[in-house]
Amino acid sequence: MEVELLEAERGRIASDLHDDLGPLLSVIKMNLHLLDTKDKNDLMILGKTSTHIDHTAKRLREISNNIMPYTLQKKGLVTAITEITELLAEGNELSIEFNNSLKDLAITKEKEIHIFRLFQEVLNNTIKHANASEIRIHLYEEKNELNILIKDNGCGFDKEKVMDQGKGLGLQNILRRAGILKGKVYLETIPGSGTEYHFRIPL
């Protein structure tokens, strides 16, 4: 119940950031462009201010997306996953191959959020620790289960050692999310040979 309340609050905050502060920054920038001055110092200040507004708007979108992706709320899971993979690939010089074999995915909004968080955790872990240049993602449905395959060509790790030493907070979060979804997790990884996650989530 606590997780559901937390996600609901995240959704509210993300909507406020996107729907209220985003347009406000756009209005401020538009008003700056209406200022009429030929003074070089004023023009330089206006230019810097406009750049700062652009940077602030970009960070606002990133923060809002991390809290609760607007696309997930409005357009659903597959579109949100497509968007986050594009953003991560663009910002980290990664090659991400996303293969979606799903057609109509009839799941609750709550389950969509947990699945998306699962994706976020795996991808963030990969970017932070795997030193990978390629990630392959495949979504498909089989035997009334959503199957999620995520494979990278990174450095891999010793999963027993990581868990035993209590260092695998990201991995623990992944397993906890999968548990909330009553899903099964198959993890294949050894040092030096990449990592493959296979999640099977009942529909």
PDB file of C-alpha atoms in Angstrom:
ATOM      1  CA  MET A   1       0.000   0.000   0.000  1.00  0.00           C
ATOM      2  CA  GLU A   2       2.887   2.361   0.808  1.00  0.00           C
ATOM      3  CA  VAL A   3       4.363   1.830  -2.668  1.00  0.00           C
ATOM      4  CA  GLU A   4       1.028   2.636  -4.332  1.00  0.00           C
ATOM      5  CA  LEU A   5       0.681   5.838  -2.277  1.00  0.00           C
ATOM      6  CA  LEU A   6       4.246   6.839  -3.148  1.00  0.00           C
ATOM      7  CA  GLU A   7       3.670   6.312  -6.876  1.00  0.00           C
ATOM      8  CA  ALA A   8       0.402   8.284  -6.726  1.00  0.00           C
ATOM      9  CA  GLU A   9       2.222  11.190  -5.079  1.00  0.00           C
ATOM     10  CA  ARG A  10       5.017  10.976  -7.651  1.00  0.00           C
ATOM     11  CA  GLY A  11       2.420  11.174 -10.402  1.00  0.00           C
ATOM     12  CA  ARG A  12       0.865  14.279  -8.868  1.00  0.00           C
ATOM     13  CA  ILE A  13       4.240  16.039  -8.479  1.00  0.00           C
ATOM     14  CA  ALA A  14       5.322  15.136 -12.021  1.00  0.00           C
ATOM     15  CA  SER A  15       2.049  16.480 -13.437  1.00  0.00           C
ATOM     16  CA  ASP A  16       2.472  19.735 -11.513  1.00  0.00           C
ATOM     17  CA  LEU A  17       6.010  20.174 -12.842  1.00  0.00           C
ATOM     18  CA  HIS A  18       5.007  19.373 -16.409  1.00  0.00           C
ATOM     19  CA  ASP A  19       1.688  21.223 -16.587  1.00  0.00           C
ATOM     20  CA  ASP A  20       2.458  24.284 -14.442  1.00  0.00           C
ATOM     21  CA  LEU A  21       6.167  25.115 -14.344  1.00  0.00           C
ATOM     22  CA  GLY A  22       6.949  24.027 -17.909  1.00  0.00           C
ATOM     23  CA  PRO A  23       4.514  26.456 -19.583  1.00  0.00           C
ATOM     24  CA  LEU A  24       5.531  29.202 -17.136  1.00  0.00           C
ATOM     25  CA  LEU A  25       9.163  28.965 -18.254  1.00  0.00           C
ATOM     26  CA  SER A  26       8.021  29.169 -21.886  1.00  0.00           C
ATOM     27  CA  VAL A  27       6.095  32.383 -21.137  1.00  0.00           C
ATOM     28  CA  ILE A  28       9.115  33.910 -19.367  1.00  0.00           C
ATOM     29  CA  LYS A  29      11.343  33.160 -22.360  1.00  0.00           C
ATOM     30  CA  MET A  30       8.764  34.566 -24.779  1.00  0.00           C
ATOM     31  CA  ASN A  31       8.547  37.777 -22.752  1.00  0.00           C
ATOM     32  CA  LEU A  32      12.335  38.119 -22.820  1.00  0.00           C
ATOM     33  CA  HIS A  33      12.251  38.053 -26.616  1.00  0.00           C
ATOM     34  CA  LEU A  34       9.755  40.921 -26.602  1.00  0.00           C
ATOM     35  CA  LEU A  35      12.223  43.220 -24.862  1.00  0.00           C
ATOM     36  CA  ASP A  36      13.511  45.863 -27.245  1.00  0.00           C
ATOM     37  CA  THR A  37      17.105  46.899 -26.628  1.00  0.00           C
ATOM     38  CA  LYS A  38      20.207  47.550 -28.710  1.00  0.00           C
ATOM     39  CA  ASP A  39      22.594  47.854 -25.796  1.00  0.00           C
ATOM     40  CA  LYS A  40      25.325  45.206 -26.167  1.00  0.00           C
ATOM     41  CA  ASN A  41      25.474  44.459 -22.437  1.00  0.00           C
ATOM     42  CA  ASP A  42      21.693  44.071 -22.242  1.00  0.00           C
ATOM     43  CA  LEU A  43      21.703  41.802 -25.294  1.00  0.00           C
ATOM     44  CA  MET A  44      24.435  39.665 -23.734  1.00  0.00           C
ATOM     45  CA  ILE A  45      22.474  39.357 -20.470  1.00  0.00           C
ATOM     46  CA  LEU A  46      19.299  38.478 -22.379  1.00  0.00           C
ATOM     47  CA  GLY A  47      21.169  35.821 -24.346  1.00  0.00           C
ATOM     48  CA  LYS A  48      22.604  34.243 -21.193  1.00  0.00           C
ATOM     49  CA  THR A  49      19.237  34.391 -19.445  1.00  0.00           C
ATOM     50  CA  SER A  50      17.553  32.688 -22.398  1.00  0.00           C
ATOM     51  CA  THR A  51      20.193  29.936 -22.298  1.00  0.00           C
ATOM     52  CA  HIS A  52      19.638  29.470 -18.555  1.00  0.00           C
ATOM     53  CA  ILE A  53      15.896  29.169 -19.124  1.00  0.00           C
ATOM     54  CA  ASP A  54      16.480  26.501 -21.784  1.00  0.00           C
ATOM     55  CA  HIS A  55      18.753  24.591 -19.410  1.00  0.00           C
ATOM     56  CA  THR A  56      16.220  24.891 -16.574  1.00  0.00           C
ATOM     57  CA  ALA A  57      13.403  23.658 -18.814  1.00  0.00           C
ATOM     58  CA  LYS A  58      15.520  20.677 -19.889  1.00  0.00           C
ATOM     59  CA  ARG A  59      16.358  19.780 -16.272  1.00  0.00           C
ATOM     60  CA  LEU A  60      12.696  20.194 -15.339  1.00  0.00           C
ATOM     61  CA  ARG A  61      11.722  17.662 -18.022  1.00  0.00           C
ATOM     62  CA  GLU A  62      14.411  15.249 -16.817  1.00  0.00           C
ATOM     63  CA  ILE A  63      13.343  15.549 -13.170  1.00  0.00           C
ATOM     64  CA  SER A  64       9.665  15.198 -14.056  1.00  0.00           C
ATOM     65  CA  ASN A  65      10.478  12.172 -16.214  1.00  0.00           C
ATOM     66  CA  ASN A  66      12.407  10.520 -13.379  1.00  0.00           C
ATOM     67  CA  ILE A  67       9.607  11.109 -10.892  1.00  0.00           C
ATOM     68  CA  MET A  68       6.846   9.878 -13.197  1.00  0.00           C
ATOM     69  CA  PRO A  69       7.132   9.978 -17.000  1.00  0.00           C
ATOM     70  CA  TYR A  70       4.400  12.093 -18.562  1.00  0.00           C
ATOM     71  CA  THR A  71       4.318   9.697 -21.515  1.00  0.00           C
ATOM     72  CA  LEU A  72       3.622   6.753 -19.205  1.00  0.00           C
ATOM     73  CA  GLN A  73       0.651   8.563 -17.705  1.00  0.00           C
ATOM     74  CA  LYS A  74      -0.793   9.672 -21.047  1.00  0.00           C
ATOM     75  CA  LYS A  75       0.286   7.100 -23.667  1.00  0.00           C
ATOM     76  CA  GLY A  76       1.104   3.886 -21.833  1.00  0.00           C
ATOM     77  CA  LEU A  77       3.997   1.558 -21.099  1.00  0.00           C
ATOM     78  CA  VAL A  78       5.420   0.739 -24.529  1.00  0.00           C
ATOM     79  CA  THR A  79       5.571   4.379 -25.641  1.00  0.00           C
ATOM     80  CA  ALA A  80       7.189   5.367 -22.334  1.00  0.00           C
ATOM     81  CA  ILE A  81       9.837   2.631 -22.676  1.00  0.00           C
ATOM     82  CA  THR A  82      10.522   3.730 -26.257  1.00  0.00           C
ATOM     83  CA  GLU A  83      10.999   7.311 -25.059  1.00  0.00           C
ATOM     84  CA  ILE A  84      13.322   6.459 -22.155  1.00  0.00           C
ATOM     85  CA  THR A  85      15.525   4.242 -24.332  1.00  0.00           C
ATOM     86  CA  GLU A  86      15.875   7.060 -26.872  1.00  0.00           C
ATOM     87  CA  LEU A  87      16.764   9.565 -24.141  1.00  0.00           C
ATOM     88  CA  LEU A  88      19.332   7.252 -22.548  1.00  0.00           C
ATOM     89  CA  ALA A  89      20.913   6.361 -25.877  1.00  0.00           C
ATOM     90  CA  GLU A  90      21.194  10.033 -26.807  1.00  0.00           C
ATOM     91  CA  GLY A  91      22.718  11.096 -23.496  1.00  0.00           C
ATOM     92  CA  ASN A  92      25.166   8.212 -22.995  1.00  0.00           C
ATOM     93  CA  GLU A  93      26.435   7.275 -26.485  1.00  0.00           C
ATOM     94  CA  LEU A  94      24.749   3.889 -26.176  1.00  0.00           C
ATOM     95  CA  SER A  95      23.354   1.689 -28.896  1.00  0.00           C
ATOM     96  CA  ILE A  96      19.967   0.487 -27.621  1.00  0.00           C
ATOM     97  CA  GLU A  97      17.982  -1.971 -29.728  1.00  0.00           C
ATOM     98  CA  PHE A  98      14.324  -2.115 -28.676  1.00  0.00           C
ATOM     99  CA  ASN A  99      12.219  -4.902 -30.162  1.00  0.00           C
ATOM    100  CA  ASN A 100       8.547  -4.835 -29.175  1.00  0.00           C
ATOM    101  CA  SER A 101       6.421  -7.846 -30.155  1.00  0.00           C
ATOM    102  CA  LEU A 102       3.443  -6.853 -28.010  1.00  0.00           C
ATOM    103  CA  LYS A 103       0.122  -5.907 -29.570  1.00  0.00           C
ATOM    104  CA  ASP A 104      -2.535  -5.054 -26.999  1.00  0.00           C
ATOM    105  CA  LEU A 105      -1.284  -5.133 -23.423  1.00  0.00           C
ATOM    106  CA  ALA A 106      -4.266  -5.060 -21.053  1.00  0.00           C
ATOM    107  CA  ILE A 107      -2.766  -4.318 -17.633  1.00  0.00           C
ATOM    108  CA  THR A 108      -3.582  -1.936 -14.826  1.00  0.00           C
ATOM    109  CA  LYS A 109      -1.937   1.477 -14.534  1.00  0.00           C
ATOM    110  CA  GLU A 110      -0.394   0.336 -11.241  1.00  0.00           C
ATOM    111  CA  LYS A 111       1.289  -2.639 -12.934  1.00  0.00           C
ATOM    112  CA  GLU A 112       2.479  -0.399 -15.780  1.00  0.00           C
ATOM    113  CA  ILE A 113       4.230   1.841 -13.268  1.00  0.00           C
ATOM    114  CA  HIS A 114       5.997  -1.074 -11.548  1.00  0.00           C
ATOM    115  CA  ILE A 115       7.130  -2.536 -14.885  1.00  0.00           C
ATOM    116  CA  PHE A 116       8.440   0.847 -15.974  1.00  0.00           C
ATOM    117  CA  ARG A 117      10.327   1.253 -12.666  1.00  0.00           C
ATOM    118  CA  LEU A 118      11.832  -2.182 -13.266  1.00  0.00           C
ATOM    119  CA  PHE A 119      13.093  -1.000 -16.650  1.00  0.00           C
ATOM    120  CA  GLN A 120      14.440   2.208 -15.152  1.00  0.00           C
ATOM    121  CA  GLU A 121      16.354   0.339 -12.460  1.00  0.00           C
ATOM    122  CA  VAL A 122      17.915  -2.155 -14.892  1.00  0.00           C
ATOM    123  CA  LEU A 123      18.896   0.521 -17.423  1.00  0.00           C
ATOM    124  CA  ASN A 124      20.275   2.872 -14.757  1.00  0.00           C
ATOM    125  CA  ASN A 125      22.285  -0.006 -13.252  1.00  0.00           C
ATOM    126  CA  THR A 126      23.663  -0.866 -16.676  1.00  0.00           C
ATOM    127  CA  ILE A 127      24.675   2.713 -17.437  1.00  0.00           C
ATOM    128  CA  LYS A 128      26.285   3.228 -14.016  1.00  0.00           C
ATOM    129  CA  HIS A 129      28.142  -0.050 -13.614  1.00  0.00           C
ATOM    130  CA  ALA A 130      28.283  -2.189 -16.763  1.00  0.00           C
ATOM    131  CA  ASN A 131      30.460  -0.038 -19.033  1.00  0.00           C
ATOM    132  CA  ALA A 132      28.332  -1.341 -21.903  1.00  0.00           C
ATOM    133  CA  SER A 133      28.140   0.032 -25.424  1.00  0.00           C
ATOM    134  CA  GLU A 134      25.106  -2.010 -26.487  1.00  0.00           C
ATOM    135  CA  ILE A 135      21.806  -2.915 -24.841  1.00  0.00           C
ATOM    136  CA  ARG A 136      19.171  -5.138 -26.413  1.00  0.00           C
ATOM    137  CA  ILE A 137      15.585  -5.125 -25.171  1.00  0.00           C
ATOM    138  CA  HIS A 138      12.782  -7.455 -26.243  1.00  0.00           C
ATOM    139  CA  LEU A 139       9.161  -7.403 -25.074  1.00  0.00           C
ATOM    140  CA  TYR A 140       6.806 -10.240 -25.916  1.00  0.00           C
ATOM    141  CA  GLU A 141       3.825 -12.117 -24.504  1.00  0.00           C
ATOM    142  CA  GLU A 142       3.838 -15.890 -24.016  1.00  0.00           C
ATOM    143  CA  LYS A 143       1.517 -18.154 -22.026  1.00  0.00           C
ATOM    144  CA  ASN A 144      -0.275 -15.168 -20.502  1.00  0.00           C
ATOM    145  CA  GLU A 145       2.998 -13.738 -19.242  1.00  0.00           C
ATOM    146  CA  LEU A 146       4.797 -10.541 -20.179  1.00  0.00           C
ATOM    147  CA  ASN A 147       8.381 -11.460 -21.026  1.00  0.00           C
ATOM    148  CA  ILE A 148      11.075  -8.818 -20.775  1.00  0.00           C
ATOM    149  CA  LEU A 149      14.601  -9.530 -21.996  1.00  0.00           C
ATOM    150  CA  ILE A 150      17.342  -6.978 -21.341  1.00  0.00           C
ATOM    151  CA  LYS A 151      20.874  -7.896 -22.413  1.00  0.00           C
ATOM    152  CA  ASP A 152      24.071  -5.818 -22.452  1.00  0.00           C
ATOM    153  CA  ASN A 153      27.639  -6.351 -23.631  1.00  0.00           C
ATOM    154  CA  GLY A 154      29.180  -4.836 -20.502  1.00  0.00           C
ATOM    155  CA  CYS A 155      31.606  -6.092 -17.901  1.00  0.00           C
ATOM    156  CA  GLY A 156      29.182  -8.385 -16.038  1.00  0.00           C
ATOM    157  CA  PHE A 157      29.484  -9.134 -12.331  1.00  0.00           C
ATOM    158  CA  ASP A 158      29.518 -11.878  -9.718  1.00  0.00           C
ATOM    159  CA  LYS A 159      25.893 -11.755  -8.555  1.00  0.00           C
ATOM    160  CA  GLU A 160      26.411 -13.970  -5.477  1.00  0.00           C
ATOM    161  CA  LYS A 161      29.332 -11.850  -4.315  1.00  0.00           C
ATOM    162  CA  VAL A 162      27.443  -8.593  -4.915  1.00  0.00           C
ATOM    163  CA  MET A 163      24.406  -9.796  -2.954  1.00  0.00           C
ATOM    164  CA  ASP A 164      26.466 -11.355  -0.140  1.00  0.00           C
ATOM    165  CA  GLN A 165      28.433  -8.161   0.397  1.00  0.00           C
ATOM    166  CA  GLY A 166      25.267  -6.084   0.481  1.00  0.00           C
ATOM    167  CA  LYS A 167      26.506  -3.854  -2.340  1.00  0.00           C
ATOM    168  CA  GLY A 168      23.791  -4.647  -4.847  1.00  0.00           C
ATOM    169  CA  LEU A 169      21.213  -2.029  -3.876  1.00  0.00           C
ATOM    170  CA  GLY A 170      20.153  -1.629  -7.507  1.00  0.00           C
ATOM    171  CA  LEU A 171      19.856  -5.401  -7.903  1.00  0.00           C
ATOM    172  CA  GLN A 172      17.866  -5.632  -4.673  1.00  0.00           C
ATOM    173  CA  ASN A 173      15.486  -2.938  -5.982  1.00  0.00           C
ATOM    174  CA  ILE A 174      15.059  -4.893  -9.218  1.00  0.00           C
ATOM    175  CA  LEU A 175      14.240  -8.104  -7.349  1.00  0.00           C
ATOM    176  CA  ARG A 176      11.830  -6.231  -5.043  1.00  0.00           C
ATOM    177  CA  ARG A 177       9.954  -4.708  -8.005  1.00  0.00           C
ATOM    178  CA  ALA A 178       9.736  -8.114  -9.665  1.00  0.00           C
ATOM    179  CA  GLY A 179       8.398  -9.539  -6.403  1.00  0.00           C
ATOM    180  CA  ILE A 180       5.670  -6.882  -6.219  1.00  0.00           C
ATOM    181  CA  LEU A 181       4.646  -7.933  -9.739  1.00  0.00           C
ATOM    182  CA  LYS A 182       4.726 -11.626  -8.697  1.00  0.00           C
ATOM    183  CA  GLY A 183       7.213 -12.100 -11.504  1.00  0.00           C
ATOM    184  CA  LYS A 184      10.115 -14.490 -12.004  1.00  0.00           C
ATOM    185  CA  VAL A 185      13.646 -13.208 -12.589  1.00  0.00           C
ATOM    186  CA  TYR A 186      16.315 -15.103 -14.508  1.00  0.00           C
ATOM    187  CA  LEU A 187      19.688 -13.402 -14.302  1.00  0.00           C
ATOM    188  CA  GLU A 188      22.730 -14.571 -16.237  1.00  0.00           C
ATOM    189  CA  THR A 189      26.017 -12.770 -15.700  1.00  0.00           C
ATOM    190  CA  ILE A 190      29.651 -13.483 -15.005  1.00  0.00           C
ATOM    191  CA  PRO A 191      32.541 -11.000 -14.835  1.00  0.00           C
ATOM    192  CA  GLY A 192      33.720 -10.037 -18.312  1.00  0.00           C
ATOM    193  CA  SER A 193      30.799 -11.351 -20.350  1.00  0.00           C
ATOM    194  CA  GLY A 194      27.839  -8.990 -20.018  1.00  0.00           C
ATOM    195  CA  THR A 195      24.512  -9.377 -18.245  1.00  0.00           C
ATOM    196  CA  GLU A 196      21.118 -10.726 -19.295  1.00  0.00           C
ATOM    197  CA  TYR A 197      17.872 -10.240 -17.382  1.00  0.00           C
ATOM    198  CA  HIS A 198      14.760 -12.230 -18.242  1.00  0.00           C
ATOM    199  CA  PHE A 199      11.588 -11.237 -16.419  1.00  0.00           C
ATOM    200  CA  ARG A 200       8.372 -13.253 -16.670  1.00  0.00           C
ATOM    201  CA  ILE A 201       5.436 -11.286 -15.290  1.00  0.00           C
ATOM    202  CA  PRO A 202       1.955 -12.811 -15.072  1.00  0.00           C
ATOM    203  CA  LEU A 203      -0.792 -10.902 -16.875  1.00  0.00           C
TER     204      LEU A 203
END
